Amino acid sequence: DAIIEQEAPATPVYENYRFDGWFSERNGGGTEFKAGETVFADDTPKKYYAKWVRQYVVTIDTNGGPQYGDPFKVDTGSKLSQPNASYT
């Protein structure tokens, strides 16, 4: 058996999504392929699918008050905590 080394592809970029790895099933299930792992070639073609997690940009609007942090990204389904109310 021959061993062929192949670099994993560069991390793909898809606007408003976070790349979450390469998987053997289209829906992000099955086996995850991690960089540096060995995949054994046989007569079955290998196909890996990118898993994407939708992200949204959150901006805190202080309604005329001082700026509260920079905009940040969150994954779909993430829970956010309300900033602590304080006066200065």
PDB file of N, CA and C in Angstrom:
ATOM      1  N   ASP A   1       0.834  -1.184   0.000  1.00  0.00           N
ATOM      2  CA  ASP A   1       0.000   0.000   0.000  1.00  0.00           C
ATOM      3  C   ASP A   1       0.877   1.245   0.000  1.00  0.00           C
ATOM      4  N   ALA A   2       0.502   2.195  -0.823  1.00  0.00           N
ATOM      5  CA  ALA A   2       1.233   3.456  -0.899  1.00  0.00           C
ATOM      6  C   ALA A   2       0.586   4.477   0.027  1.00  0.00           C
ATOM      7  N   ILE A   3       1.409   5.307   0.612  1.00  0.00           N
ATOM      8  CA  ILE A   3       0.907   6.393   1.445  1.00  0.00           C
ATOM      9  C   ILE A   3       1.192   7.693   0.718  1.00  0.00           C
ATOM     10  N   ILE A   4       0.152   8.467   0.510  1.00  0.00           N
ATOM     11  CA  ILE A   4       0.280   9.756  -0.169  1.00  0.00           C
ATOM     12  C   ILE A   4      -0.111  10.834   0.830  1.00  0.00           C
ATOM     13  N   GLU A   5       0.778  11.787   1.031  1.00  0.00           N
ATOM     14  CA  GLU A   5       0.466  12.881   1.939  1.00  0.00           C
ATOM     15  C   GLU A   5      -0.145  14.022   1.150  1.00  0.00           C
ATOM     16  N   GLN A   6      -1.237  14.530   1.659  1.00  0.00           N
ATOM     17  CA  GLN A   6      -1.938  15.637   1.010  1.00  0.00           C
ATOM     18  C   GLN A   6      -2.284  16.650   2.088  1.00  0.00           C
ATOM     19  N   GLU A   7      -1.934  17.883   1.850  1.00  0.00           N
ATOM     20  CA  GLU A   7      -2.274  18.939   2.797  1.00  0.00           C
ATOM     21  C   GLU A   7      -3.787  19.140   2.823  1.00  0.00           C
ATOM     22  N   ALA A   8      -4.313  19.385   3.997  1.00  0.00           N
ATOM     23  CA  ALA A   8      -5.730  19.736   4.100  1.00  0.00           C
ATOM     24  C   ALA A   8      -5.921  21.087   3.417  1.00  0.00           C
ATOM     25  N   PRO A   9      -7.067  21.300   2.807  1.00  0.00           N
ATOM     26  CA  PRO A   9      -7.292  22.590   2.150  1.00  0.00           C
ATOM     27  C   PRO A   9      -7.305  23.724   3.171  1.00  0.00           C
ATOM     28  N   ALA A  10      -7.032  24.916   2.697  1.00  0.00           N
ATOM     29  CA  ALA A  10      -7.081  26.090   3.568  1.00  0.00           C
ATOM     30  C   ALA A  10      -8.492  26.222   4.135  1.00  0.00           C
ATOM     31  N   THR A  11      -8.594  26.824   5.301  1.00  0.00           N
ATOM     32  CA  THR A  11      -9.905  27.019   5.911  1.00  0.00           C
ATOM     33  C   THR A  11     -10.758  27.889   4.996  1.00  0.00           C
ATOM     34  N   PRO A  12     -11.894  27.369   4.559  1.00  0.00           N
ATOM     35  CA  PRO A  12     -12.735  28.154   3.654  1.00  0.00           C
ATOM     36  C   PRO A  12     -13.426  29.304   4.386  1.00  0.00           C
ATOM     37  N   VAL A  13     -13.811  30.304   3.631  1.00  0.00           N
ATOM     38  CA  VAL A  13     -14.493  31.470   4.189  1.00  0.00           C
ATOM     39  C   VAL A  13     -15.836  31.611   3.492  1.00  0.00           C
ATOM     40  N   TYR A  14     -16.881  31.798   4.280  1.00  0.00           N
ATOM     41  CA  TYR A  14     -18.238  31.963   3.766  1.00  0.00           C
ATOM     42  C   TYR A  14     -18.864  33.056   4.612  1.00  0.00           C
ATOM     43  N   GLU A  15     -19.192  34.189   3.991  1.00  0.00           N
ATOM     44  CA  GLU A  15     -19.649  35.361   4.724  1.00  0.00           C
ATOM     45  C   GLU A  15     -20.837  35.041   5.627  1.00  0.00           C
ATOM     46  N   ASN A  16     -20.774  35.530   6.847  1.00  0.00           N
ATOM     47  CA  ASN A  16     -21.797  35.361   7.879  1.00  0.00           C
ATOM     48  C   ASN A  16     -21.916  33.935   8.405  1.00  0.00           C
ATOM     49  N   TYR A  17     -20.891  33.123   8.175  1.00  0.00           N
ATOM     50  CA  TYR A  17     -20.860  31.757   8.691  1.00  0.00           C
ATOM     51  C   TYR A  17     -19.486  31.487   9.288  1.00  0.00           C
ATOM     52  N   ARG A  18     -19.437  30.563  10.236  1.00  0.00           N
ATOM     53  CA  ARG A  18     -18.185  30.111  10.828  1.00  0.00           C
ATOM     54  C   ARG A  18     -17.944  28.680  10.360  1.00  0.00           C
ATOM     55  N   PHE A  19     -16.753  28.419   9.843  1.00  0.00           N
ATOM     56  CA  PHE A  19     -16.386  27.070   9.414  1.00  0.00           C
ATOM     57  C   PHE A  19     -16.200  26.206  10.653  1.00  0.00           C
ATOM     58  N   ASP A  20     -16.837  25.028  10.669  1.00  0.00           N
ATOM     59  CA  ASP A  20     -16.802  24.168  11.849  1.00  0.00           C
ATOM     60  C   ASP A  20     -16.193  22.803  11.559  1.00  0.00           C
ATOM     61  N   GLY A  21     -15.512  22.649  10.426  1.00  0.00           N
ATOM     62  CA  GLY A  21     -14.803  21.409  10.150  1.00  0.00           C
ATOM     63  C   GLY A  21     -15.281  20.683   8.907  1.00  0.00           C
ATOM     64  N   TRP A  22     -14.567  19.598   8.595  1.00  0.00           N
ATOM     65  CA  TRP A  22     -14.884  18.725   7.457  1.00  0.00           C
ATOM     66  C   TRP A  22     -15.512  17.446   7.999  1.00  0.00           C
ATOM     67  N   PHE A  23     -16.633  17.019   7.408  1.00  0.00           N
ATOM     68  CA  PHE A  23     -17.357  15.844   7.886  1.00  0.00           C
ATOM     69  C   PHE A  23     -17.711  14.921   6.733  1.00  0.00           C
ATOM     70  N   SER A  24     -17.928  13.651   7.074  1.00  0.00           N
ATOM     71  CA  SER A  24     -18.227  12.651   6.042  1.00  0.00           C
ATOM     72  C   SER A  24     -19.677  12.696   5.572  1.00  0.00           C
ATOM     73  N   GLU A  25     -20.544  13.410   6.289  1.00  0.00           N
ATOM     74  CA  GLU A  25     -21.939  13.538   5.871  1.00  0.00           C
ATOM     75  C   GLU A  25     -22.270  14.998   5.617  1.00  0.00           C
ATOM     76  N   ARG A  26     -23.108  15.222   4.627  1.00  0.00           N
ATOM     77  CA  ARG A  26     -23.452  16.576   4.182  1.00  0.00           C
ATOM     78  C   ARG A  26     -24.010  17.450   5.306  1.00  0.00           C
ATOM     79  N   ASN A  27     -24.737  16.859   6.248  1.00  0.00           N
ATOM     80  CA  ASN A  27     -25.380  17.633   7.319  1.00  0.00           C
ATOM     81  C   ASN A  27     -24.445  17.937   8.489  1.00  0.00           C
ATOM     82  N   GLY A  28     -23.175  17.628   8.349  1.00  0.00           N
ATOM     83  CA  GLY A  28     -22.213  17.862   9.427  1.00  0.00           C
ATOM     84  C   GLY A  28     -22.117  16.691  10.384  1.00  0.00           C
ATOM     85  N   GLY A  29     -22.738  15.588  10.015  1.00  0.00           N
ATOM     86  CA  GLY A  29     -22.684  14.395  10.853  1.00  0.00           C
ATOM     87  C   GLY A  29     -21.607  13.442  10.362  1.00  0.00           C
ATOM     88  N   GLY A  30     -21.661  12.248  10.878  1.00  0.00           N
ATOM     89  CA  GLY A  30     -20.685  11.244  10.474  1.00  0.00           C
ATOM     90  C   GLY A  30     -19.347  11.483  11.140  1.00  0.00           C
ATOM     91  N   THR A  31     -18.306  11.165  10.425  1.00  0.00           N
ATOM     92  CA  THR A  31     -16.953  11.269  10.951  1.00  0.00           C
ATOM     93  C   THR A  31     -16.345  12.618  10.609  1.00  0.00           C
ATOM     94  N   GLU A  32     -15.750  13.273  11.610  1.00  0.00           N
ATOM     95  CA  GLU A  32     -15.055  14.537  11.353  1.00  0.00           C
ATOM     96  C   GLU A  32     -13.629  14.226  10.923  1.00  0.00           C
ATOM     97  N   PHE A  33     -13.182  14.892   9.884  1.00  0.00           N
ATOM     98  CA  PHE A  33     -11.798  14.770   9.441  1.00  0.00           C
ATOM     99  C   PHE A  33     -11.027  15.946  10.008  1.00  0.00           C
ATOM    100  N   LYS A  34      -9.986  15.648  10.762  1.00  0.00           N
ATOM    101  CA  LYS A  34      -9.172  16.697  11.366  1.00  0.00           C
ATOM    102  C   LYS A  34      -7.819  16.738  10.682  1.00  0.00           C
ATOM    103  N   ALA A  35      -7.284  17.943  10.536  1.00  0.00           N
ATOM    104  CA  ALA A  35      -5.975  18.106   9.903  1.00  0.00           C
ATOM    105  C   ALA A  35      -4.958  17.225  10.609  1.00  0.00           C
ATOM    106  N   GLY A  36      -4.154  16.539   9.834  1.00  0.00           N
ATOM    107  CA  GLY A  36      -3.125  15.675  10.379  1.00  0.00           C
ATOM    108  C   GLY A  36      -3.553  14.231  10.545  1.00  0.00           C
ATOM    109  N   GLU A  37      -4.851  13.960  10.441  1.00  0.00           N
ATOM    110  CA  GLU A  37      -5.322  12.581  10.554  1.00  0.00           C
ATOM    111  C   GLU A  37      -5.037  11.818   9.268  1.00  0.00           C
ATOM    112  N   THR A  38      -4.915  10.528   9.394  1.00  0.00           N
ATOM    113  CA  THR A  38      -4.663   9.674   8.240  1.00  0.00           C
ATOM    114  C   THR A  38      -5.975   9.103   7.725  1.00  0.00           C
ATOM    115  N   VAL A  39      -6.167   9.196   6.427  1.00  0.00           N
ATOM    116  CA  VAL A  39      -7.321   8.590   5.770  1.00  0.00           C
ATOM    117  C   VAL A  39      -6.769   7.509   4.864  1.00  0.00           C
ATOM    118  N   PHE A  40      -7.255   6.305   5.012  1.00  0.00           N
ATOM    119  CA  PHE A  40      -6.760   5.196   4.208  1.00  0.00           C
ATOM    120  C   PHE A  40      -7.554   5.085   2.919  1.00  0.00           C
ATOM    121  N   ALA A  41      -6.825   5.060   1.819  1.00  0.00           N
ATOM    122  CA  ALA A  41      -7.460   4.961   0.508  1.00  0.00           C
ATOM    123  C   ALA A  41      -7.825   3.507   0.230  1.00  0.00           C
ATOM    124  N   ASP A  42      -8.982   3.334  -0.333  1.00  0.00           N
ATOM    125  CA  ASP A  42      -9.402   2.020  -0.803  1.00  0.00           C
ATOM    126  C   ASP A  42     -10.181   2.252  -2.098  1.00  0.00           C
ATOM    127  N   ASP A  43     -10.988   1.327  -2.486  1.00  0.00           N
ATOM    128  CA  ASP A  43     -11.734   1.478  -3.736  1.00  0.00           C
ATOM    129  C   ASP A  43     -12.940   2.402  -3.603  1.00  0.00           C
ATOM    130  N   THR A  44     -13.226   2.854  -2.394  1.00  0.00           N
ATOM    131  CA  THR A  44     -14.366   3.734  -2.166  1.00  0.00           C
ATOM    132  C   THR A  44     -13.904   5.188  -2.199  1.00  0.00           C
ATOM    133  N   PRO A  45     -14.489   6.010  -3.073  1.00  0.00           N
ATOM    134  CA  PRO A  45     -14.104   7.425  -3.099  1.00  0.00           C
ATOM    135  C   PRO A  45     -14.412   8.096  -1.755  1.00  0.00           C
ATOM    136  N   LYS A  46     -13.560   8.994  -1.356  1.00  0.00           N
ATOM    137  CA  LYS A  46     -13.752   9.731  -0.111  1.00  0.00           C
ATOM    138  C   LYS A  46     -14.271  11.123  -0.454  1.00  0.00           C
ATOM    139  N   LYS A  47     -15.269  11.566   0.289  1.00  0.00           N
ATOM    140  CA  LYS A  47     -15.814  12.897   0.075  1.00  0.00           C
ATOM    141  C   LYS A  47     -16.088  13.501   1.445  1.00  0.00           C
ATOM    142  N   TYR A  48     -15.640  14.738   1.644  1.00  0.00           N
ATOM    143  CA  TYR A  48     -15.861  15.429   2.901  1.00  0.00           C
ATOM    144  C   TYR A  48     -16.603  16.724   2.623  1.00  0.00           C
ATOM    145  N   TYR A  49     -17.472  17.082   3.540  1.00  0.00           N
ATOM    146  CA  TYR A  49     -18.320  18.258   3.385  1.00  0.00           C
ATOM    147  C   TYR A  49     -17.975  19.286   4.457  1.00  0.00           C
ATOM    148  N   ALA A  50     -17.982  20.560   4.063  1.00  0.00           N
ATOM    149  CA  ALA A  50     -17.762  21.637   5.023  1.00  0.00           C
ATOM    150  C   ALA A  50     -19.011  21.781   5.889  1.00  0.00           C
ATOM    151  N   LYS A  51     -18.799  21.979   7.184  1.00  0.00           N
ATOM    152  CA  LYS A  51     -19.911  22.264   8.098  1.00  0.00           C
ATOM    153  C   LYS A  51     -19.858  23.749   8.426  1.00  0.00           C
ATOM    154  N   TRP A  52     -20.980  24.419   8.260  1.00  0.00           N
ATOM    155  CA  TRP A  52     -21.066  25.855   8.489  1.00  0.00           C
ATOM    156  C   TRP A  52     -22.050  26.147   9.611  1.00  0.00           C
ATOM    157  N   VAL A  53     -21.716  27.123  10.446  1.00  0.00           N
ATOM    158  CA  VAL A  53     -22.599  27.584  11.509  1.00  0.00           C
ATOM    159  C   VAL A  53     -22.921  29.044  11.213  1.00  0.00           C
ATOM    160  N   ARG A  54     -24.212  29.349  11.073  1.00  0.00           N
ATOM    161  CA  ARG A  54     -24.654  30.713  10.762  1.00  0.00           C
ATOM    162  C   ARG A  54     -24.312  31.628  11.928  1.00  0.00           C
ATOM    163  N   GLN A  55     -23.783  32.807  11.609  1.00  0.00           N
ATOM    164  CA  GLN A  55     -23.450  33.793  12.630  1.00  0.00           C
ATOM    165  C   GLN A  55     -24.160  35.107  12.336  1.00  0.00           C
ATOM    166  N   TYR A  56     -24.414  35.849  13.397  1.00  0.00           N
ATOM    167  CA  TYR A  56     -25.033  37.161  13.288  1.00  0.00           C
ATOM    168  C   TYR A  56     -24.165  38.173  14.012  1.00  0.00           C
ATOM    169  N   VAL A  57     -24.158  39.402  13.512  1.00  0.00           N
ATOM    170  CA  VAL A  57     -23.412  40.478  14.155  1.00  0.00           C
ATOM    171  C   VAL A  57     -24.344  41.167  15.146  1.00  0.00           C
ATOM    172  N   VAL A  58     -23.863  41.334  16.372  1.00  0.00           N
ATOM    173  CA  VAL A  58     -24.635  41.993  17.424  1.00  0.00           C
ATOM    174  C   VAL A  58     -23.946  43.306  17.765  1.00  0.00           C
ATOM    175  N   THR A  59     -24.724  44.367  17.773  1.00  0.00           N
ATOM    176  CA  THR A  59     -24.236  45.685  18.166  1.00  0.00           C
ATOM    177  C   THR A  59     -25.095  46.161  19.332  1.00  0.00           C
ATOM    178  N   ILE A  60     -24.472  46.610  20.397  1.00  0.00           N
ATOM    179  CA  ILE A  60     -25.201  47.132  21.552  1.00  0.00           C
ATOM    180  C   ILE A  60     -25.444  48.621  21.310  1.00  0.00           C
ATOM    181  N   ASP A  61     -26.706  49.015  21.272  1.00  0.00           N
ATOM    182  CA  ASP A  61     -27.088  50.416  21.065  1.00  0.00           C
ATOM    183  C   ASP A  61     -27.468  50.999  22.421  1.00  0.00           C
ATOM    184  N   THR A  62     -26.691  51.951  22.906  1.00  0.00           N
ATOM    185  CA  THR A  62     -26.930  52.532  24.229  1.00  0.00           C
ATOM    186  C   THR A  62     -27.902  53.707  24.186  1.00  0.00           C
ATOM    187  N   ASN A  63     -28.542  53.914  23.050  1.00  0.00           N
ATOM    188  CA  ASN A  63     -29.575  54.944  22.913  1.00  0.00           C
ATOM    189  C   ASN A  63     -29.073  56.318  23.358  1.00  0.00           C
ATOM    190  N   GLY A  64     -27.930  56.700  22.805  1.00  0.00           N
ATOM    191  CA  GLY A  64     -27.367  58.011  23.091  1.00  0.00           C
ATOM    192  C   GLY A  64     -26.294  58.002  24.165  1.00  0.00           C
ATOM    193  N   GLY A  65     -26.153  56.917  24.882  1.00  0.00           N
ATOM    194  CA  GLY A  65     -25.126  56.810  25.920  1.00  0.00           C
ATOM    195  C   GLY A  65     -23.784  56.475  25.300  1.00  0.00           C
ATOM    196  N   PRO A  66     -22.764  56.313  26.134  1.00  0.00           N
ATOM    197  CA  PRO A  66     -21.436  55.983  25.612  1.00  0.00           C
ATOM    198  C   PRO A  66     -21.438  54.598  24.953  1.00  0.00           C
ATOM    199  N   GLN A  67     -20.553  54.446  23.995  1.00  0.00           N
ATOM    200  CA  GLN A  67     -20.454  53.168  23.278  1.00  0.00           C
ATOM    201  C   GLN A  67     -20.158  52.043  24.256  1.00  0.00           C
ATOM    202  N   TYR A  68     -20.809  50.897  24.043  1.00  0.00           N
ATOM    203  CA  TYR A  68     -20.607  49.735  24.907  1.00  0.00           C
ATOM    204  C   TYR A  68     -19.988  48.629  24.078  1.00  0.00           C
ATOM    205  N   GLY A  69     -18.676  48.560  24.044  1.00  0.00           N
ATOM    206  CA  GLY A  69     -17.977  47.502  23.320  1.00  0.00           C
ATOM    207  C   GLY A  69     -18.111  47.622  21.811  1.00  0.00           C
ATOM    208  N   ASP A  70     -17.445  46.725  21.124  1.00  0.00           N
ATOM    209  CA  ASP A  70     -17.481  46.669  19.667  1.00  0.00           C
ATOM    210  C   ASP A  70     -18.513  45.640  19.227  1.00  0.00           C
ATOM    211  N   PRO A  71     -19.017  45.771  17.990  1.00  0.00           N
ATOM    212  CA  PRO A  71     -19.903  44.727  17.467  1.00  0.00           C
ATOM    213  C   PRO A  71     -19.185  43.374  17.516  1.00  0.00           C
ATOM    214  N   PHE A  72     -19.933  42.307  17.727  1.00  0.00           N
ATOM    215  CA  PHE A  72     -19.349  40.968  17.806  1.00  0.00           C
ATOM    216  C   PHE A  72     -20.277  39.964  17.134  1.00  0.00           C
ATOM    217  N   LYS A  73     -19.725  38.799  16.808  1.00  0.00           N
ATOM    218  CA  LYS A  73     -20.497  37.759  16.133  1.00  0.00           C
ATOM    219  C   LYS A  73     -20.921  36.689  17.125  1.00  0.00           C
ATOM    220  N   VAL A  74     -22.124  36.147  16.909  1.00  0.00           N
ATOM    221  CA  VAL A  74     -22.619  35.029  17.713  1.00  0.00           C
ATOM    222  C   VAL A  74     -23.165  33.960  16.779  1.00  0.00           C
ATOM    223  N   ASP A  75     -23.055  32.703  17.208  1.00  0.00           N
ATOM    224  CA  ASP A  75     -23.601  31.590  16.441  1.00  0.00           C
ATOM    225  C   ASP A  75     -25.114  31.532  16.598  1.00  0.00           C
ATOM    226  N   THR A  76     -25.792  31.024  15.581  1.00  0.00           N
ATOM    227  CA  THR A  76     -27.220  30.769  15.667  1.00  0.00           C
ATOM    228  C   THR A  76     -27.495  29.878  16.871  1.00  0.00           C
ATOM    229  N   GLY A  77     -28.505  30.224  17.644  1.00  0.00           N
ATOM    230  CA  GLY A  77     -28.874  29.418  18.805  1.00  0.00           C
ATOM    231  C   GLY A  77     -28.123  29.763  20.075  1.00  0.00           C
ATOM    232  N   SER A  78     -27.152  30.678  19.984  1.00  0.00           N
ATOM    233  CA  SER A  78     -26.406  31.077  21.180  1.00  0.00           C
ATOM    234  C   SER A  78     -27.285  31.929  22.084  1.00  0.00           C
ATOM    235  N   LYS A  79     -27.034  31.846  23.374  1.00  0.00           N
ATOM    236  CA  LYS A  79     -27.743  32.689  24.328  1.00  0.00           C
ATOM    237  C   LYS A  79     -26.837  33.844  24.710  1.00  0.00           C
ATOM    238  N   LEU A  80     -27.412  35.025  24.773  1.00  0.00           N
ATOM    239  CA  LEU A  80     -26.664  36.212  25.173  1.00  0.00           C
ATOM    240  C   LEU A  80     -27.155  36.666  26.532  1.00  0.00           C
ATOM    241  N   SER A  81     -26.246  37.175  27.332  1.00  0.00           N
ATOM    242  CA  SER A  81     -26.609  37.754  28.616  1.00  0.00           C
ATOM    243  C   SER A  81     -26.686  39.260  28.449  1.00  0.00           C
ATOM    244  N   GLN A  82     -27.653  39.853  29.103  1.00  0.00           N
ATOM    245  CA  GLN A  82     -27.798  41.298  29.044  1.00  0.00           C
ATOM    246  C   GLN A  82     -26.642  41.941  29.793  1.00  0.00           C
ATOM    247  N   PRO A  83     -26.059  43.015  29.228  1.00  0.00           N
ATOM    248  CA  PRO A  83     -24.976  43.705  29.947  1.00  0.00           C
ATOM    249  C   PRO A  83     -25.482  44.231  31.292  1.00  0.00           C
ATOM    250  N   ASN A  84     -24.595  44.284  32.277  1.00  0.00           N
ATOM    251  CA  ASN A  84     -24.968  44.820  33.585  1.00  0.00           C
ATOM    252  C   ASN A  84     -25.289  46.297  33.459  1.00  0.00           C
ATOM    253  N   ALA A  85     -26.378  46.710  34.072  1.00  0.00           N
ATOM    254  CA  ALA A  85     -26.741  48.128  34.076  1.00  0.00           C
ATOM    255  C   ALA A  85     -25.899  48.820  35.142  1.00  0.00           C
ATOM    256  N   SER A  86     -25.231  49.889  34.756  1.00  0.00           N
ATOM    257  CA  SER A  86     -24.441  50.634  35.730  1.00  0.00           C
ATOM    258  C   SER A  86     -24.412  52.094  35.317  1.00  0.00           C
ATOM    259  N   TYR A  87     -24.194  52.932  36.280  1.00  0.00           N
ATOM    260  CA  TYR A  87     -24.119  54.367  36.030  1.00  0.00           C
ATOM    261  C   TYR A  87     -22.732  54.847  36.413  1.00  0.00           C
ATOM    262  N   THR A  88     -22.218  55.808  35.649  1.00  0.00           N
ATOM    263  CA  THR A  88     -20.925  56.378  36.000  1.00  0.00           C
ATOM    264  C   THR A  88     -21.026  57.874  36.059  1.00  0.00           C
TER     265      THR A  88
END
